[in-house]
Amino acid sequence: MAAVRRTNLLDTPPEECFDRLTRLAVETVGVTAAFLSLVDEAGDFYKSNFGFSEPLATTRRLAGETFCHHALVSDGVVIIDDARSDPTYASVPTIQTLGVVAYLGVPLDSPEGQPLGALCLIDTKPRRWSRDDVTTACLLARAALREIDFRSRSSSSRQEAAKNAPHLSRREREVMLRLVAGQRLKEIAHDLGLSDKTVATHRQRLLRKLQLADNRELYRYALRQGLLDWSA
């Protein structure tokens, strides 16, 4: 589970870089839904989903046994044409709760080989998955893994540099990280659960502590400290 936490993606808002992968899976393969799951002690967190109904589309959390748990411990891609008639999977609760019948899951592992989650495609009717379906899912899973690995490494380096910034409180460091990532004050306020005024106050304090005049100088400071990610 430590590897999952190190991705810094658990319980984070949806992002287009992942949403376009699940959307492409649905549109290309023609399935009911596709999702990118990360699995921790609490269950499945869906970093991205396309085709889910409410409330799961919004909550993006599911406890208990799921097909993703089987994908995590598999030696490769999990391919299920009709879970209802397969003794291995017939008792998985999401057959009843979500209407899952056919499932295609590609395990996602960290560079060290630790399980993170899965890229999954599901259908609400029996389906014979083609070689093209599996190839498409694997390519999308590979793209997701590249993004996860990149985000994990860049986030770690930014957080370490921010931690070493002089005299900044934890909240000021959080505001700084989001400012240099290009977020607007309103977006930062929403993400941190603060008012616009409070975020603006934190911004002014960190600029004063760093002896910087404005956001432009903050960006230059961030570049020198390795906080900016130009390849995103």
mmCIF file of C-alpha atoms in Angstrom:
data_model
loop_
_atom_site.group_PDB
_atom_site.id
_atom_site.type_symbol
_atom_site.label_atom_id
_atom_site.label_comp_id
_atom_site.label_asym_id
_atom_site.label_seq_id
_atom_site.Cartn_x
_atom_site.Cartn_y
_atom_site.Cartn_z
ATOM 1 C CA MET A 1 0.000 0.000 0.000
ATOM 2 C CA ALA A 2 2.971 2.319 0.513
ATOM 3 C CA ALA A 3 3.592 2.304 -3.235
ATOM 4 C CA VAL A 4 -0.008 3.399 -3.836
ATOM 5 C CA ARG A 5 0.341 6.260 -1.360
ATOM 6 C CA ARG A 6 3.586 7.371 -2.993
ATOM 7 C CA THR A 7 1.714 8.059 -6.216
ATOM 8 C CA ASN A 8 0.117 11.042 -4.437
ATOM 9 C CA LEU A 9 -3.055 10.351 -6.412
ATOM 10 C CA LEU A 10 -5.344 8.795 -3.801
ATOM 11 C CA ASP A 11 -8.556 10.773 -3.274
ATOM 12 C CA THR A 12 -7.459 13.524 -5.659
ATOM 13 C CA PRO A 13 -9.825 15.271 -8.096
ATOM 14 C CA PRO A 14 -10.360 13.982 -11.652
ATOM 15 C CA GLU A 15 -7.739 15.091 -14.181
ATOM 16 C CA GLU A 16 -7.943 15.264 -17.948
ATOM 17 C CA CYS A 17 -4.635 13.434 -18.450
ATOM 18 C CA PHE A 18 -6.263 10.316 -16.971
ATOM 19 C CA ASP A 19 -9.851 10.987 -18.047
ATOM 20 C CA ARG A 20 -8.910 11.001 -21.716
ATOM 21 C CA LEU A 21 -7.545 7.455 -21.347
ATOM 22 C CA THR A 22 -10.764 6.015 -19.907
ATOM 23 C CA ARG A 23 -12.836 8.006 -22.397
ATOM 24 C CA LEU A 24 -10.712 6.672 -25.249
ATOM 25 C CA ALA A 25 -11.136 3.120 -23.953
ATOM 26 C CA VAL A 26 -14.934 3.397 -24.027
ATOM 27 C CA GLU A 27 -15.035 5.103 -27.417
ATOM 28 C CA THR A 28 -12.495 2.802 -29.067
ATOM 29 C CA VAL A 29 -13.546 -0.569 -27.695
ATOM 30 C CA GLY A 30 -17.254 0.217 -27.341
ATOM 31 C CA VAL A 31 -17.800 -0.863 -23.738
ATOM 32 C CA THR A 32 -20.203 0.343 -21.071
ATOM 33 C CA ALA A 33 -17.516 1.906 -18.879
ATOM 34 C CA ALA A 34 -13.789 2.135 -18.277
ATOM 35 C CA PHE A 35 -11.918 3.201 -15.183
ATOM 36 C CA LEU A 36 -8.489 3.579 -13.638
ATOM 37 C CA SER A 37 -8.389 2.171 -10.120
ATOM 38 C CA LEU A 38 -5.901 2.507 -7.290
ATOM 39 C CA VAL A 39 -6.353 0.040 -4.436
ATOM 40 C CA ASP A 40 -5.589 0.840 -0.796
ATOM 41 C CA GLU A 41 -6.724 -0.436 2.608
ATOM 42 C CA ALA A 42 -10.105 1.250 2.206
ATOM 43 C CA GLY A 43 -10.872 -0.360 -1.139
ATOM 44 C CA ASP A 44 -10.882 0.929 -4.712
ATOM 45 C CA PHE A 45 -10.327 4.583 -5.558
ATOM 46 C CA TYR A 46 -11.190 5.467 -9.134
ATOM 47 C CA LYS A 47 -8.785 8.152 -10.257
ATOM 48 C CA SER A 48 -10.706 8.247 -13.510
ATOM 49 C CA ASN A 49 -13.921 6.735 -14.794
ATOM 50 C CA PHE A 50 -16.007 7.110 -17.914
ATOM 51 C CA GLY A 51 -19.456 5.556 -18.085
ATOM 52 C CA PHE A 52 -20.148 5.069 -14.367
ATOM 53 C CA SER A 53 -23.614 5.940 -13.107
ATOM 54 C CA GLU A 54 -24.242 7.956 -9.950
ATOM 55 C CA PRO A 55 -23.367 7.996 -7.138
ATOM 56 C CA LEU A 56 -20.167 6.081 -7.988
ATOM 57 C CA ALA A 57 -19.256 8.487 -10.790
ATOM 58 C CA THR A 58 -18.956 11.230 -8.165
ATOM 59 C CA THR A 59 -17.822 9.380 -5.029
ATOM 60 C CA ARG A 60 -15.235 7.336 -6.967
ATOM 61 C CA ARG A 61 -14.795 5.003 -3.980
ATOM 62 C CA LEU A 62 -15.905 1.392 -3.582
ATOM 63 C CA ALA A 63 -15.272 -0.908 -0.620
ATOM 64 C CA GLY A 64 -15.305 -4.682 -0.619
ATOM 65 C CA GLU A 65 -14.266 -7.255 -3.195
ATOM 66 C CA THR A 66 -14.049 -6.070 -6.807
ATOM 67 C CA PHE A 67 -12.637 -7.452 -10.025
ATOM 68 C CA CYS A 68 -9.671 -5.106 -9.581
ATOM 69 C CA HIS A 69 -8.533 -7.146 -6.592
ATOM 70 C CA HIS A 70 -8.288 -10.181 -8.857
ATOM 71 C CA ALA A 71 -6.347 -8.156 -11.431
ATOM 72 C CA LEU A 72 -3.871 -7.059 -8.765
ATOM 73 C CA VAL A 73 -2.820 -10.610 -7.935
ATOM 74 C CA SER A 74 -2.922 -11.954 -11.488
ATOM 75 C CA ASP A 75 0.097 -12.764 -13.618
ATOM 76 C CA GLY A 76 -1.246 -10.749 -16.517
ATOM 77 C CA VAL A 77 -4.359 -9.331 -18.119
ATOM 78 C CA VAL A 78 -7.627 -10.584 -16.618
ATOM 79 C CA ILE A 79 -10.111 -11.438 -19.365
ATOM 80 C CA ILE A 80 -13.662 -12.431 -18.402
ATOM 81 C CA ASP A 81 -16.307 -12.908 -21.073
ATOM 82 C CA ASP A 82 -19.186 -13.634 -18.681
ATOM 83 C CA ALA A 83 -18.429 -13.411 -14.963
ATOM 84 C CA ARG A 84 -21.814 -14.879 -14.030
ATOM 85 C CA SER A 85 -20.913 -18.271 -15.478
ATOM 86 C CA ASP A 86 -17.326 -18.351 -14.201
ATOM 87 C CA PRO A 87 -17.018 -19.987 -10.737
ATOM 88 C CA THR A 88 -13.920 -17.907 -9.953
ATOM 89 C CA TYR A 89 -15.755 -14.606 -10.326
ATOM 90 C CA ALA A 90 -19.466 -15.359 -9.979
ATOM 91 C CA SER A 91 -19.535 -14.169 -6.350
ATOM 92 C CA VAL A 92 -17.929 -10.757 -6.955
ATOM 93 C CA PRO A 93 -20.491 -8.269 -5.567
ATOM 94 C CA THR A 94 -20.258 -5.777 -8.444
ATOM 95 C CA ILE A 95 -21.998 -8.270 -10.713
ATOM 96 C CA GLN A 96 -25.149 -7.443 -8.762
ATOM 97 C CA THR A 97 -24.439 -3.891 -7.609
ATOM 98 C CA LEU A 98 -23.042 -2.476 -10.864
ATOM 99 C CA GLY A 99 -24.292 -5.007 -13.384
ATOM 100 C CA VAL A 100 -20.797 -6.050 -14.443
ATOM 101 C CA VAL A 101 -20.876 -9.052 -16.753
ATOM 102 C CA ALA A 102 -17.759 -8.836 -18.924
ATOM 103 C CA TYR A 103 -14.440 -7.545 -17.573
ATOM 104 C CA LEU A 104 -11.023 -6.768 -19.014
ATOM 105 C CA GLY A 105 -8.406 -5.606 -16.509
ATOM 106 C CA VAL A 106 -4.752 -4.720 -17.016
ATOM 107 C CA PRO A 107 -2.749 -4.667 -13.747
ATOM 108 C CA LEU A 108 -0.784 -1.508 -12.975
ATOM 109 C CA ASP A 109 2.503 -2.041 -11.135
ATOM 110 C CA SER A 110 5.058 0.453 -9.873
ATOM 111 C CA PRO A 111 8.568 0.492 -11.426
ATOM 112 C CA GLU A 112 9.610 -1.673 -8.450
ATOM 113 C CA GLY A 113 6.931 -4.238 -9.312
ATOM 114 C CA GLN A 114 4.514 -3.335 -6.519
ATOM 115 C CA PRO A 115 0.779 -3.485 -7.377
ATOM 116 C CA LEU A 116 -1.020 -0.158 -7.636
ATOM 117 C CA GLY A 117 -4.350 -0.864 -9.294
ATOM 118 C CA ALA A 118 -5.686 -1.621 -12.747
ATOM 119 C CA LEU A 119 -7.006 -0.125 -15.951
ATOM 120 C CA CYS A 120 -10.372 -1.802 -16.449
ATOM 121 C CA LEU A 121 -13.036 -2.069 -19.130
ATOM 122 C CA ILE A 122 -16.464 -3.476 -18.280
ATOM 123 C CA ASP A 123 -19.616 -4.368 -20.136
ATOM 124 C CA THR A 124 -23.112 -5.129 -18.882
ATOM 125 C CA LYS A 125 -23.579 -7.980 -21.334
ATOM 126 C CA PRO A 126 -21.465 -11.024 -22.233
ATOM 127 C CA ARG A 127 -18.617 -10.145 -24.532
ATOM 128 C CA ARG A 128 -15.883 -12.051 -26.310
ATOM 129 C CA TRP A 129 -12.891 -9.762 -25.989
ATOM 130 C CA SER A 130 -10.880 -9.530 -29.196
ATOM 131 C CA ARG A 131 -7.110 -9.318 -29.556
ATOM 132 C CA ASP A 132 -7.541 -5.677 -30.579
ATOM 133 C CA ASP A 133 -9.525 -4.997 -27.387
ATOM 134 C CA VAL A 134 -6.732 -6.416 -25.245
ATOM 135 C CA THR A 135 -4.040 -4.567 -27.191
ATOM 136 C CA THR A 136 -5.910 -1.277 -26.819
ATOM 137 C CA ALA A 137 -6.361 -1.784 -23.071
ATOM 138 C CA CYS A 138 -2.663 -2.628 -22.629
ATOM 139 C CA LEU A 139 -1.551 0.445 -24.565
ATOM 140 C CA LEU A 140 -3.808 2.688 -22.497
ATOM 141 C CA ALA A 141 -2.590 1.035 -19.289
ATOM 142 C CA ARG A 142 0.998 1.693 -20.338
ATOM 143 C CA ALA A 143 0.165 5.354 -20.939
ATOM 144 C CA ALA A 144 -1.486 5.536 -17.504
ATOM 145 C CA LEU A 145 1.567 4.008 -15.847
ATOM 146 C CA ARG A 146 3.883 6.512 -17.519
ATOM 147 C CA GLU A 147 1.730 9.334 -16.210
ATOM 148 C CA ILE A 148 1.531 7.844 -12.712
ATOM 149 C CA ASP A 149 5.293 7.326 -12.555
ATOM 150 C CA PHE A 150 6.010 10.805 -13.888
ATOM 151 C CA ARG A 151 3.581 12.411 -11.477
ATOM 152 C CA SER A 152 4.956 10.455 -8.530
ATOM 153 C CA ARG A 153 8.576 11.411 -9.238
ATOM 154 C CA SER A 154 7.876 15.058 -10.017
ATOM 155 C CA SER A 155 5.573 15.430 -7.018
ATOM 156 C CA SER A 156 8.213 13.970 -4.699
ATOM 157 C CA SER A 157 10.890 16.347 -5.955
ATOM 158 C CA ARG A 158 8.595 19.359 -5.711
ATOM 159 C CA GLN A 159 7.504 18.449 -2.194
ATOM 160 C CA GLU A 160 11.093 17.959 -1.042
ATOM 161 C CA ALA A 161 12.125 21.321 -2.442
ATOM 162 C CA ALA A 162 9.095 22.999 -0.909
ATOM 163 C CA LYS A 163 9.871 21.366 2.445
ATOM 164 C CA ASN A 164 13.265 23.027 2.402
ATOM 165 C CA ALA A 165 11.879 26.487 1.670
ATOM 166 C CA PRO A 166 12.751 28.813 4.568
ATOM 167 C CA HIS A 167 10.230 29.648 7.295
ATOM 168 C CA LEU A 168 7.124 28.520 5.395
ATOM 169 C CA SER A 169 4.215 26.925 7.223
ATOM 170 C CA ARG A 170 2.687 23.709 5.916
ATOM 171 C CA ARG A 171 -0.250 25.612 4.451
ATOM 172 C CA GLU A 172 2.026 28.175 2.790
ATOM 173 C CA ARG A 173 4.016 25.329 1.207
ATOM 174 C CA GLU A 174 0.773 23.789 -0.086
ATOM 175 C CA VAL A 175 -0.268 27.129 -1.600
ATOM 176 C CA MET A 176 3.161 27.591 -3.155
ATOM 177 C CA LEU A 177 3.137 24.122 -4.744
ATOM 178 C CA ARG A 178 -0.222 24.839 -6.337
ATOM 179 C CA LEU A 179 0.758 28.319 -7.493
ATOM 180 C CA VAL A 180 3.851 27.060 -9.274
ATOM 181 C CA ALA A 181 1.776 24.256 -10.798
ATOM 182 C CA GLY A 182 -0.322 26.986 -12.454
ATOM 183 C CA GLN A 183 -3.455 26.859 -10.315
ATOM 184 C CA ARG A 184 -5.486 30.022 -9.792
ATOM 185 C CA LEU A 185 -6.355 31.281 -6.332
ATOM 186 C CA LYS A 186 -9.977 30.112 -6.639
ATOM 187 C CA GLU A 187 -8.853 26.617 -7.651
ATOM 188 C CA ILE A 188 -6.440 26.477 -4.724
ATOM 189 C CA ALA A 189 -9.142 27.645 -2.341
ATOM 190 C CA HIS A 190 -11.474 24.914 -3.607
ATOM 191 C CA ASP A 191 -8.842 22.172 -3.362
ATOM 192 C CA LEU A 192 -7.755 23.143 0.158
ATOM 193 C CA GLY A 193 -11.212 23.971 1.471
ATOM 194 C CA LEU A 194 -10.289 27.588 2.205
ATOM 195 C CA SER A 195 -11.763 30.955 1.314
ATOM 196 C CA ASP A 196 -10.300 33.004 -1.530
ATOM 197 C CA LYS A 197 -9.244 35.622 1.008
ATOM 198 C CA THR A 198 -7.379 33.102 3.155
ATOM 199 C CA VAL A 199 -5.483 31.732 0.158
ATOM 200 C CA ALA A 200 -4.581 35.275 -0.906
ATOM 201 C CA THR A 201 -3.269 35.933 2.613
ATOM 202 C CA HIS A 202 -1.106 32.793 2.522
ATOM 203 C CA ARG A 203 0.234 33.886 -0.858
ATOM 204 C CA GLN A 204 1.192 37.299 0.445
ATOM 205 C CA ARG A 205 2.886 35.781 3.498
ATOM 206 C CA LEU A 206 4.975 33.329 1.514
ATOM 207 C CA LEU A 207 6.018 36.056 -0.950
ATOM 208 C CA ARG A 208 7.061 38.220 1.972
ATOM 209 C CA LYS A 209 8.981 35.406 3.679
ATOM 210 C CA LEU A 210 10.781 34.529 0.442
ATOM 211 C CA GLN A 211 11.404 38.240 -0.239
ATOM 212 C CA LEU A 212 9.677 38.049 -3.595
ATOM 213 C CA ALA A 213 7.586 40.773 -5.182
ATOM 214 C CA ASP A 214 5.008 38.848 -7.181
ATOM 215 C CA ASN A 215 4.056 35.578 -8.863
ATOM 216 C CA ARG A 216 6.587 36.119 -11.632
ATOM 217 C CA GLU A 217 9.406 36.151 -9.106
ATOM 218 C CA LEU A 218 7.832 33.151 -7.367
ATOM 219 C CA TYR A 219 7.983 31.215 -10.645
ATOM 220 C CA ARG A 220 11.662 32.131 -11.033
ATOM 221 C CA TYR A 221 12.308 31.031 -7.467
ATOM 222 C CA ALA A 222 10.452 27.785 -8.167
ATOM 223 C CA LEU A 223 12.561 27.184 -11.262
ATOM 224 C CA ARG A 224 15.778 27.595 -9.301
ATOM 225 C CA GLN A 225 14.489 25.262 -6.585
ATOM 226 C CA GLY A 226 13.297 22.598 -9.026
ATOM 227 C CA LEU A 227 9.610 23.127 -8.258
ATOM 228 C CA LEU A 228 8.523 23.795 -11.810
ATOM 229 C CA ASP A 229 7.777 20.893 -14.104
ATOM 230 C CA TRP A 230 8.288 22.064 -17.669
ATOM 231 C CA SER A 231 7.601 18.704 -19.277
ATOM 232 C CA ALA A 232 4.003 18.366 -18.033
#
